[in-house]
Every structure is written in C-alpha cells, then in structure tokens.
Amino acid sequence: MPAMLPESDSEDELPPAWEERATSDGFVYYVNHQSKSTQWTHPRTGKMKRVSGELPIGWTRHIEEDTRKVIFVEEKTQRKSYTDPRLAFAVEEAPERLSELRQRFDGGTNALQVLHGRDLNGKVALITGANTGIGYETARSLALHGCEIIFACRDEQATRAAIEKLRAEKEAAGQRCKFVPLDLASLRSINQAAEEVKKEYKHIDMLILNAGVFALPHSITEDGFERTFQVNHLAHHYLTTLLSELFDHTTRIVVVSSESHRMATLPAGGLSETDLCPPQHKFWSMIAYNNSKLCNVLFAMELAKPWNMEADPRRVSPVCGLGTCGRGEKQTAKR
C-alpha cells in the first residue's frame, strides 16, 4: 500500500520564539530568541532547507539607515519586510523515504513562484495563444527568467501590445519575444508559421500548446473541419508534427487540457470523423469542447510513446486538473 502524503505543510509552522532566516548564499537557519541559539534544522520537522541565491524578481535588499537592519523592498508596491522573501520558496533537502515527501505547490501557486531560481537563458519556447490569459502569464514568467519566447498568435495587434507590456516591465524580457502569425483555424497558416519558425530556429526547448476556443456555435473551417475540434486539437497536432525536426529528448511539450475531458462522449472504439466533427443538428458546443480536451490528453499520451520512458518517466505528465498534459514536467493552470 503506497504511503499517504501529508495534505499540507502546516507542520512547517515554527514554535513560539523561533524565527527562520537565510544566509546570503542560500542556507536556511533557525533562531531561538528565548535561548539565544541558532541551528540549521527546522525545530519541528528536523529538515534542512535551501533557497535560491537570488531574490525573487521585483525584490531588492537594503540596509535601514536608522537601525542598520537588513530590509527587503518589493519595488512595484514599495512593500517593505524584514523577512527574506526567498524563504517563501525554500526547498527541503531530498527526503530519503516517500512518506517524507511534501507538496511544494498548490492551486494558489503562480508561475513566477514555480520558476523562482531557474536560469532559462538560451532556452526557446513557442507558445500558442501567448498574448492573453494563461498563455501570456506563461510567456511573461518564462521571459522574465531569460527564455526566448515565440508568440504564435492570430491577432497581431493584440500580440504586439502584449509584448510591449512585457517590455515595459523588463526591457530585456520584451526583447526576447518574437511574434509569429498563427491561425489555428487554417492549416495553411499553420504550415506558414512552421516554415517561418524552422527558418530561424534549430531547436525548440518548450512547445506549449495553449490556445483554444470554448462555447463556439457550430461552424466549419476553411479546411472542412468543425472549428472547436480543429482549433483545440487537430491544429496543435499538425503544428507539432511540422516542427518535430526541432525537437530532441530534452524538449518539453505541454498540451493544455481541462477537467472537462472527463465528460467527453467519444466512443471507446470505432471512432469516426462524424464523432469528431458532428453535423450541425448533432452539435453541442460543450460536448465539442469536452471531446477536444480528451483528444488533447490522448495526444499527449501518444506523443510520449516514442521516447525512452524508463530513462525519464517524468517526460510525460498526464495531469489534467483544469491543467496541462504533455511531454514535460507538471504544471497547473486554470482556465
């Protein structure tokens, strides 16, 4: 029987009179103000922790003139704190037993927190639908950590506005962003986008298939497919195939799915084109969305098969809690 994991990190709460601090090089230590002593291990859990050597993006370290104490300032809000903000992202040393493993992230964790301390300089990520919503926050977080971003989007004006917004936040991050026109409702547009990317790039480190549509009325694309099915699944499948020569065993491919895939109505066997692209009199937008999200999950699972799963079983993450599926590490994102 597998060991049960703790539901929370509440045991991290320090006893009275204790304080958590971090050295400049990232070692966490604990101060007992009652006994005037310090130690490297947590007084409750007995664990040792480390933090990234750098402060989170947007924070700076200062010395107060009056008290000569170290103080931390969040530049955007001018919020001040005597507590080192790195402590919020402290990581325990790897546990020896599974039962000691504790959850680091939850539904309240944002992308910047997940990426804290990561250096993505030299990496290239292509993100569909990167100009808004989940796609933009993903692009923003990756770019702020040094990654070069290909914004593969349909609306050029909105995309360039999104890039300028990022540039205003951090000039260097905005400079690492490139717009590539991509209309997922057109296989011709997908071909053109793939050719443009292959002309400029020799390798893609992350392909994040994020763009999608929801609750559209029945309509047929120029290619003859029902629009929700094509945009949410078929187009991303096609784009991935066209770009496959830019992938290797280090590439992460993330397919954004949804818990709605659990309500899909696709038959277990004998799947036909009519099931995927129903005529108008059999069409229901919610079912079309659910079915397209199930296709995302199946695509992610199939995509992982050619790779050596024994060497790295994390290469595929079939996690769909209104989240992501694909060849890559776990991520969570709400739609």
GROMACS .gro file of C-alpha atoms in nm:
model
  335
    1MET     CA    1   0.000   0.000   0.000
    2PRO     CA    2   0.152   0.338  -0.101
    3ALA     CA    3   0.247   0.579   0.173
    4MET     CA    4   0.000   0.861   0.236
    5LEU     CA    5   0.137   1.209   0.173
    6PRO     CA    6   0.060   1.494   0.413
    7GLU     CA    7  -0.219   1.720   0.288
    8SER     CA    8  -0.042   2.041   0.383
    9ASP     CA    9   0.282   2.190   0.508
   10SER     CA   10   0.129   2.318   0.834
   11GLU     CA   11   0.394   2.134   1.034
   12ASP     CA   12   0.635   2.394   0.898
   13GLU     CA   13   0.491   2.643   1.146
   14LEU     CA   14   0.763   2.744   1.389
   15PRO     CA   15   0.722   2.711   1.765
   16PRO     CA   16   0.694   3.034   1.970
   17ALA     CA   17   1.015   3.239   1.997
   18TRP     CA   18   1.164   3.082   1.681
   19GLU     CA   19   1.249   3.271   1.360
   20GLU     CA   20   1.353   3.149   1.016
   21ARG     CA   21   1.636   3.328   0.835
   22ALA     CA   22   1.858   3.272   0.532
   23THR     CA   23   2.224   3.339   0.468
   24SER     CA   24   2.329   3.538   0.162
   25ASP     CA   25   2.441   3.218  -0.012
   26GLY     CA   26   2.106   3.045   0.040
   27PHE     CA   27   2.132   2.833   0.356
   28VAL     CA   28   1.826   2.849   0.583
   29TYR     CA   29   1.883   2.858   0.958
   30TYR     CA   30   1.662   2.896   1.265
   31VAL     CA   31   1.698   3.140   1.554
   32ASN     CA   32   1.565   3.066   1.902
   33HIS     CA   33   1.522   3.409   2.063
   34GLN     CA   34   1.450   3.256   2.403
   35SER     CA   35   1.770   3.056   2.429
   36LYS     CA   36   1.971   3.292   2.206
   37SER     CA   37   2.079   3.000   1.988
   38THR     CA   38   2.072   2.903   1.621
   39GLN     CA   39   2.054   2.575   1.430
   40TRP     CA   40   2.041   2.453   1.070
   41THR     CA   41   1.748   2.210   1.112
   42HIS     CA   42   1.380   2.301   1.145
   43PRO     CA   43   1.280   2.270   1.513
   44ARG     CA   44   0.963   2.072   1.429
   45THR     CA   45   1.046   1.870   1.117
   46GLY     CA   46   1.421   1.825   1.167
   47LYS     CA   47   1.469   1.910   0.797
   48MET     CA   48   1.733   2.131   0.640
   49LYS     CA   49   1.637   2.381   0.370
   50ARG     CA   50   1.796   2.585   0.094
   51VAL     CA   51   1.679   2.889  -0.101
   52SER     CA   52   1.790   3.036  -0.433
   53GLY     CA   53   2.085   3.272  -0.402
   54GLU     CA   54   1.892   3.545  -0.583
   55LEU     CA   55   1.593   3.744  -0.458
   56PRO     CA   56   1.260   3.688  -0.637
   57ILE     CA   57   1.203   3.914  -0.937
   58GLY     CA   58   1.096   4.262  -0.826
   59TRP     CA   59   1.258   4.250  -0.480
   60THR     CA   60   1.571   4.437  -0.364
   61ARG     CA   61   1.780   4.422  -0.045
   62HIS     CA   62   1.864   4.735   0.156
   63ILE     CA   63   2.012   4.838   0.491
   64GLU     CA   64   1.795   5.063   0.707
   65GLU     CA   65   1.979   5.381   0.794
   66ASP     CA   66   1.843   5.410   1.149
   67THR     CA   67   1.854   5.051   1.268
   68ARG     CA   68   2.120   4.912   1.027
   69LYS     CA   69   1.893   4.610   0.983
   70VAL     CA   70   1.854   4.430   0.651
   71ILE     CA   71   1.520   4.517   0.489
   72PHE     CA   72   1.363   4.386   0.169
   73VAL     CA   73   1.157   4.604  -0.066
   74GLU     CA   74   0.916   4.498  -0.340
   75GLU     CA   75   0.982   4.772  -0.596
   76LYS     CA   76   0.641   4.763  -0.764
   77THR     CA   77   0.435   4.813  -0.447
   78GLN     CA   78   0.710   4.957  -0.222
   79ARG     CA   79   0.610   4.697   0.035
   80LYS     CA   80   0.883   4.650   0.297
   81SER     CA   81   0.965   4.346   0.503
   82TYR     CA   82   1.234   4.231   0.743
   83THR     CA   83   1.164   3.874   0.631
   84ASP     CA   84   1.374   3.746   0.343
   85PRO     CA   85   1.123   3.683   0.055
   86ARG     CA   86   1.331   3.386  -0.059
   87LEU     CA   87   1.208   3.196   0.245
   88ALA     CA   88   0.866   3.160   0.081
   89PHE     CA   89   1.034   2.936  -0.179
   90ALA     CA   90   1.265   2.739   0.049
   91VAL     CA   91   1.321   2.380  -0.063
   92GLU     CA   92   1.389   2.091   0.171
   93GLU     CA   93   1.672   1.854   0.105
   94ALA     CA   94   1.554   1.546  -0.085
   95PRO     CA   95   1.376   1.304   0.153
   96GLU     CA   96   1.504   0.950   0.194
   97ARG     CA   97   1.153   0.799   0.207
   98LEU     CA   98   0.840   0.871   0.001
   99SER     CA   99   0.639   0.922   0.320
  100GLU     CA  100   0.856   1.227   0.395
  101LEU     CA  101   0.781   1.392   0.061
  102ARG     CA  102   0.568   1.705   0.094
  103GLN     CA  103   0.385   1.912  -0.164
  104ARG     CA  104   0.566   2.228  -0.273
  105PHE     CA  105   0.299   2.392  -0.489
  106ASP     CA  106  -0.079   2.414  -0.480
  107GLY     CA  107  -0.370   2.590  -0.654
  108GLY     CA  108  -0.252   2.926  -0.519
  109THR     CA  109   0.098   2.900  -0.666
  110ASN     CA  110   0.174   3.126  -0.961
  111ALA     CA  111   0.419   3.072  -1.246
  112LEU     CA  112   0.682   3.312  -1.111
  113GLN     CA  113   0.692   3.116  -0.786
  114VAL     CA  114   0.735   2.786  -0.969
  115LEU     CA  115   1.022   2.926  -1.175
  116HIS     CA  116   1.196   3.106  -0.890
  117GLY     CA  117   1.571   3.048  -0.907
  118ARG     CA  118   1.564   2.895  -1.257
  119ASP     CA  119   1.800   3.028  -1.524
  120LEU     CA  120   1.636   2.989  -1.867
  121ASN     CA  121   1.885   3.194  -2.068
  122GLY     CA  122   1.944   3.032  -2.407
  123LYS     CA  123   1.615   2.840  -2.398
  124VAL     CA  124   1.346   2.885  -2.665
  125ALA     CA  125   0.974   2.839  -2.602
  126LEU     CA  126   0.695   2.852  -2.860
  127ILE     CA  127   0.357   2.928  -2.702
  128THR     CA  128   0.030   2.935  -2.893
  129GLY     CA  129  -0.218   3.195  -2.775
  130ALA     CA  130   0.055   3.372  -2.576
  131ASN     CA  131  -0.097   3.720  -2.597
  132THR     CA  132  -0.360   3.677  -2.325
  133GLY     CA  133  -0.470   3.473  -2.024
  134ILE     CA  134  -0.274   3.164  -1.925
  135GLY     CA  135  -0.062   3.193  -2.239
  136TYR     CA  136   0.054   3.546  -2.154
  137GLU     CA  137   0.134   3.463  -1.790
  138THR     CA  138   0.333   3.161  -1.908
  139ALA     CA  139   0.522   3.369  -2.165
  140ARG     CA  140   0.581   3.650  -1.915
  141SER     CA  141   0.716   3.420  -1.645
  142LEU     CA  142   0.947   3.234  -1.883
  143ALA     CA  143   1.074   3.556  -2.044
  144LEU     CA  144   1.146   3.717  -1.707
  145HIS     CA  145   1.366   3.417  -1.630
  146GLY     CA  146   1.569   3.454  -1.951
  147CYS     CA  147   1.378   3.238  -2.200
  148GLU     CA  148   1.325   3.348  -2.562
  149ILE     CA  149   0.954   3.337  -2.647
  150ILE     CA  150   0.785   3.281  -2.981
  151PHE     CA  151   0.435   3.429  -2.956
  152ALA     CA  152   0.239   3.214  -3.203
  153CYS     CA  153  -0.091   3.403  -3.221
  154ARG     CA  154  -0.368   3.503  -3.461
  155ASP     CA  155  -0.417   3.869  -3.356
  156GLU     CA  156  -0.101   4.063  -3.445
  157GLN     CA  157  -0.212   4.389  -3.283
  158ALA     CA  158  -0.301   4.226  -2.952
  159THR     CA  159   0.020   4.024  -2.958
  160ARG     CA  160   0.245   4.323  -3.015
  161ALA     CA  161   0.062   4.506  -2.736
  162ALA     CA  162   0.129   4.210  -2.505
  163ILE     CA  163   0.498   4.211  -2.596
  164GLU     CA  164   0.519   4.586  -2.533
  165LYS     CA  165   0.354   4.536  -2.194
  166LEU     CA  166   0.621   4.285  -2.108
  167ARG     CA  167   0.893   4.513  -2.244
  168ALA     CA  168   0.766   4.792  -2.016
  169GLU     CA  169   0.800   4.558  -1.719
  170LYS     CA  170   1.151   4.447  -1.817
  171GLU     CA  171   1.321   4.567  -2.134
  172ALA     CA  172   1.541   4.262  -2.178
  173ALA     CA  173   1.245   4.026  -2.140
  174GLY     CA  174   1.047   4.209  -2.409
  175GLN     CA  175   1.342   4.197  -2.645
  176ARG     CA  176   1.346   3.818  -2.621
  177CYS     CA  177   0.991   3.795  -2.760
  178LYS     CA  178   0.901   3.738  -3.126
  179PHE     CA  179   0.563   3.735  -3.298
  180VAL     CA  180   0.482   3.460  -3.549
  181PRO     CA  181   0.134   3.476  -3.710
  182LEU     CA  182  -0.064   3.159  -3.648
  183ASP     CA  183  -0.433   3.098  -3.715
  184LEU     CA  184  -0.523   2.754  -3.585
  185ALA     CA  185  -0.843   2.756  -3.792
  186SER     CA  186  -0.628   2.740  -4.107
  187LEU     CA  187  -0.392   2.453  -4.190
  188ARG     CA  188  -0.233   2.681  -4.448
  189SER     CA  189  -0.150   2.935  -4.175
  190ILE     CA  190  -0.003   2.656  -3.959
  191ASN     CA  191   0.220   2.550  -4.248
  192GLN     CA  192   0.343   2.905  -4.295
  193ALA     CA  193   0.409   2.953  -3.924
  194ALA     CA  194   0.604   2.628  -3.902
  195GLU     CA  195   0.818   2.724  -4.203
  196GLU     CA  196   0.895   3.064  -4.050
  197VAL     CA  197   0.998   2.906  -3.721
  198LYS     CA  198   1.218   2.644  -3.890
  199LYS     CA  199   1.398   2.911  -4.090
  200GLU     CA  200   1.502   3.098  -3.775
  201TYR     CA  201   1.542   2.827  -3.511
  202LYS     CA  202   1.734   2.500  -3.499
  203HIS     CA  203   1.591   2.376  -3.170
  204ILE     CA  204   1.284   2.431  -2.953
  205ASP     CA  205   1.316   2.364  -2.582
  206MET     CA  206   0.949   2.409  -2.493
  207LEU     CA  207   0.638   2.380  -2.710
  208ILE     CA  208   0.336   2.495  -2.510
  209LEU     CA  209   0.010   2.422  -2.691
  210ASN     CA  210  -0.211   2.664  -2.501
  211ALA     CA  211  -0.451   2.834  -2.744
  212GLY     CA  212  -0.809   2.717  -2.758
  213VAL     CA  213  -1.173   2.811  -2.805
  214PHE     CA  214  -1.480   2.745  -2.592
  215ALA     CA  215  -1.857   2.750  -2.643
  216LEU     CA  216  -1.847   2.844  -3.011
  217PRO     CA  217  -2.155   2.792  -3.227
  218HIS     CA  218  -2.129   2.527  -3.496
  219SER     CA  219  -1.905   2.637  -3.783
  220ILE     CA  220  -1.673   2.478  -4.037
  221THR     CA  221  -1.317   2.596  -4.103
  222GLU     CA  222  -1.174   2.660  -4.448
  223ASP     CA  223  -1.026   2.310  -4.423
  224GLY     CA  224  -1.366   2.147  -4.376
  225PHE     CA  225  -1.341   2.058  -4.006
  226GLU     CA  226  -1.562   2.159  -3.714
  227ARG     CA  227  -1.392   2.466  -3.564
  228THR     CA  228  -1.364   2.362  -3.196
  229PHE     CA  229  -1.210   2.027  -3.289
  230GLN     CA  230  -0.963   2.183  -3.533
  231VAL     CA  231  -0.851   2.475  -3.316
  232ASN     CA  232  -0.827   2.287  -2.986
  233HIS     CA  233  -0.675   1.964  -3.111
  234LEU     CA  234  -0.616   1.897  -3.480
  235ALA     CA  235  -0.421   2.219  -3.545
  236HIS     CA  236  -0.189   2.163  -3.249
  237HIS     CA  237  -0.133   1.804  -3.357
  238TYR     CA  238  -0.042   1.928  -3.705
  239LEU     CA  239   0.186   2.205  -3.574
  240THR     CA  240   0.371   1.959  -3.350
  241THR     CA  241   0.425   1.724  -3.644
  242LEU     CA  242   0.557   2.002  -3.868
  243LEU     CA  243   0.803   2.120  -3.600
  244SER     CA  244   0.918   1.772  -3.495
  245GLU     CA  245   1.261   1.814  -3.656
  246LEU     CA  246   1.334   2.088  -3.399
  247PHE     CA  247   1.275   1.856  -3.102
  248ASP     CA  248   1.509   1.621  -2.919
  249HIS     CA  249   1.499   1.426  -2.593
  250THR     CA  250   1.534   1.749  -2.391
  251THR     CA  251   1.230   1.918  -2.544
  252ARG     CA  252   0.922   1.961  -2.326
  253ILE     CA  253   0.583   1.959  -2.498
  254VAL     CA  254   0.288   2.076  -2.289
  255VAL     CA  255  -0.070   2.034  -2.407
  256VAL     CA  256  -0.320   2.242  -2.211
  257SER     CA  257  -0.624   2.028  -2.139
  258SER     CA  258  -0.915   2.055  -1.895
  259GLU     CA  259  -1.105   1.852  -1.639
  260SER     CA  260  -1.385   1.868  -1.897
  261HIS     CA  261  -1.218   1.581  -2.081
  262ARG     CA  262  -1.378   1.352  -1.822
  263MET     CA  263  -1.722   1.439  -1.964
  264ALA     CA  264  -1.631   1.356  -2.324
  265THR     CA  265  -1.868   1.137  -2.525
  266LEU     CA  266  -1.627   0.988  -2.780
  267PRO     CA  267  -1.680   0.614  -2.826
  268ALA     CA  268  -1.413   0.379  -2.693
  269GLY     CA  269  -1.392   0.201  -3.028
  270GLY     CA  270  -1.482   0.262  -3.391
  271LEU     CA  271  -1.414   0.636  -3.379
  272SER     CA  272  -1.531   0.817  -3.693
  273GLU     CA  273  -1.486   1.164  -3.838
  274THR     CA  274  -1.853   1.233  -3.758
  275ASP     CA  275  -1.779   1.176  -3.388
  276LEU     CA  276  -1.506   1.442  -3.403
  277CYS     CA  277  -1.681   1.680  -3.644
  278PRO     CA  278  -2.056   1.631  -3.596
  279PRO     CA  279  -2.308   1.795  -3.830
  280GLN     CA  280  -2.499   2.096  -3.701
  281HIS     CA  281  -2.811   1.903  -3.592
  282LYS     CA  282  -2.594   1.681  -3.367
  283PHE     CA  283  -2.364   1.957  -3.242
  284TRP     CA  284  -2.348   2.080  -2.882
  285SER     CA  285  -2.070   2.329  -2.806
  286MET     CA  286  -1.995   2.193  -2.457
  287ILE     CA  287  -1.965   1.836  -2.580
  288ALA     CA  288  -1.742   1.954  -2.866
  289TYR     CA  289  -1.515   2.121  -2.612
  290ASN     CA  290  -1.509   1.816  -2.385
  291ASN     CA  291  -1.424   1.588  -2.676
  292SER     CA  292  -1.144   1.818  -2.796
  293LYS     CA  293  -0.992   1.819  -2.447
  294LEU     CA  294  -0.998   1.439  -2.436
  295CYS     CA  295  -0.817   1.445  -2.771
  296ASN     CA  296  -0.553   1.667  -2.605
  297VAL     CA  297  -0.497   1.408  -2.332
  298LEU     CA  298  -0.478   1.118  -2.577
  299PHE     CA  299  -0.240   1.317  -2.797
  300ALA     CA  300  -0.008   1.386  -2.504
  301MET     CA  301  -0.002   1.020  -2.406
  302GLU     CA  302   0.062   0.906  -2.762
  303LEU     CA  303   0.331   1.169  -2.807
  304ALA     CA  304   0.534   1.029  -2.520
  305LYS     CA  305   0.546   0.672  -2.651
  306PRO     CA  306   0.850   0.702  -2.885
  307TRP     CA  307   1.066   0.834  -2.601
  308ASN     CA  308   1.257   0.628  -2.351
  309MET     CA  309   1.022   0.635  -2.051
  310GLU     CA  310   1.249   0.411  -1.845
  311ALA     CA  311   1.525   0.669  -1.864
  312ASP     CA  312   1.299   0.954  -1.751
  313PRO     CA  313   0.940   0.864  -1.657
  314ARG     CA  314   0.864   1.233  -1.595
  315ARG     CA  315   0.887   1.304  -1.967
  316VAL     CA  316   0.507   1.279  -1.982
  317SER     CA  317   0.272   1.434  -1.728
  318PRO     CA  318  -0.089   1.327  -1.784
  319VAL     CA  319  -0.220   1.573  -1.528
  320CYS     CA  320  -0.549   1.742  -1.608
  321GLY     CA  321  -0.688   1.934  -1.313
  322LEU     CA  322  -0.800   2.216  -1.538
  323GLY     CA  323  -0.433   2.194  -1.614
  324THR     CA  324  -0.182   2.053  -1.854
  325CYS     CA  325  -0.084   1.733  -2.020
  326GLY     CA  326   0.220   1.661  -2.228
  327ARG     CA  327   0.580   1.563  -2.253
  328GLY     CA  328   0.715   1.772  -1.970
  329GLU     CA  329   0.712   1.848  -1.603
  330LYS     CA  330   0.388   1.903  -1.412
  331GLN     CA  331   0.226   2.239  -1.440
  332THR     CA  332  -0.106   2.374  -1.321
  333ALA     CA  333  -0.308   2.643  -1.487
  334LYS     CA  334  -0.670   2.742  -1.456
  335ARG     CA  335  -0.894   2.828  -1.743
   0.00000   0.00000   0.00000
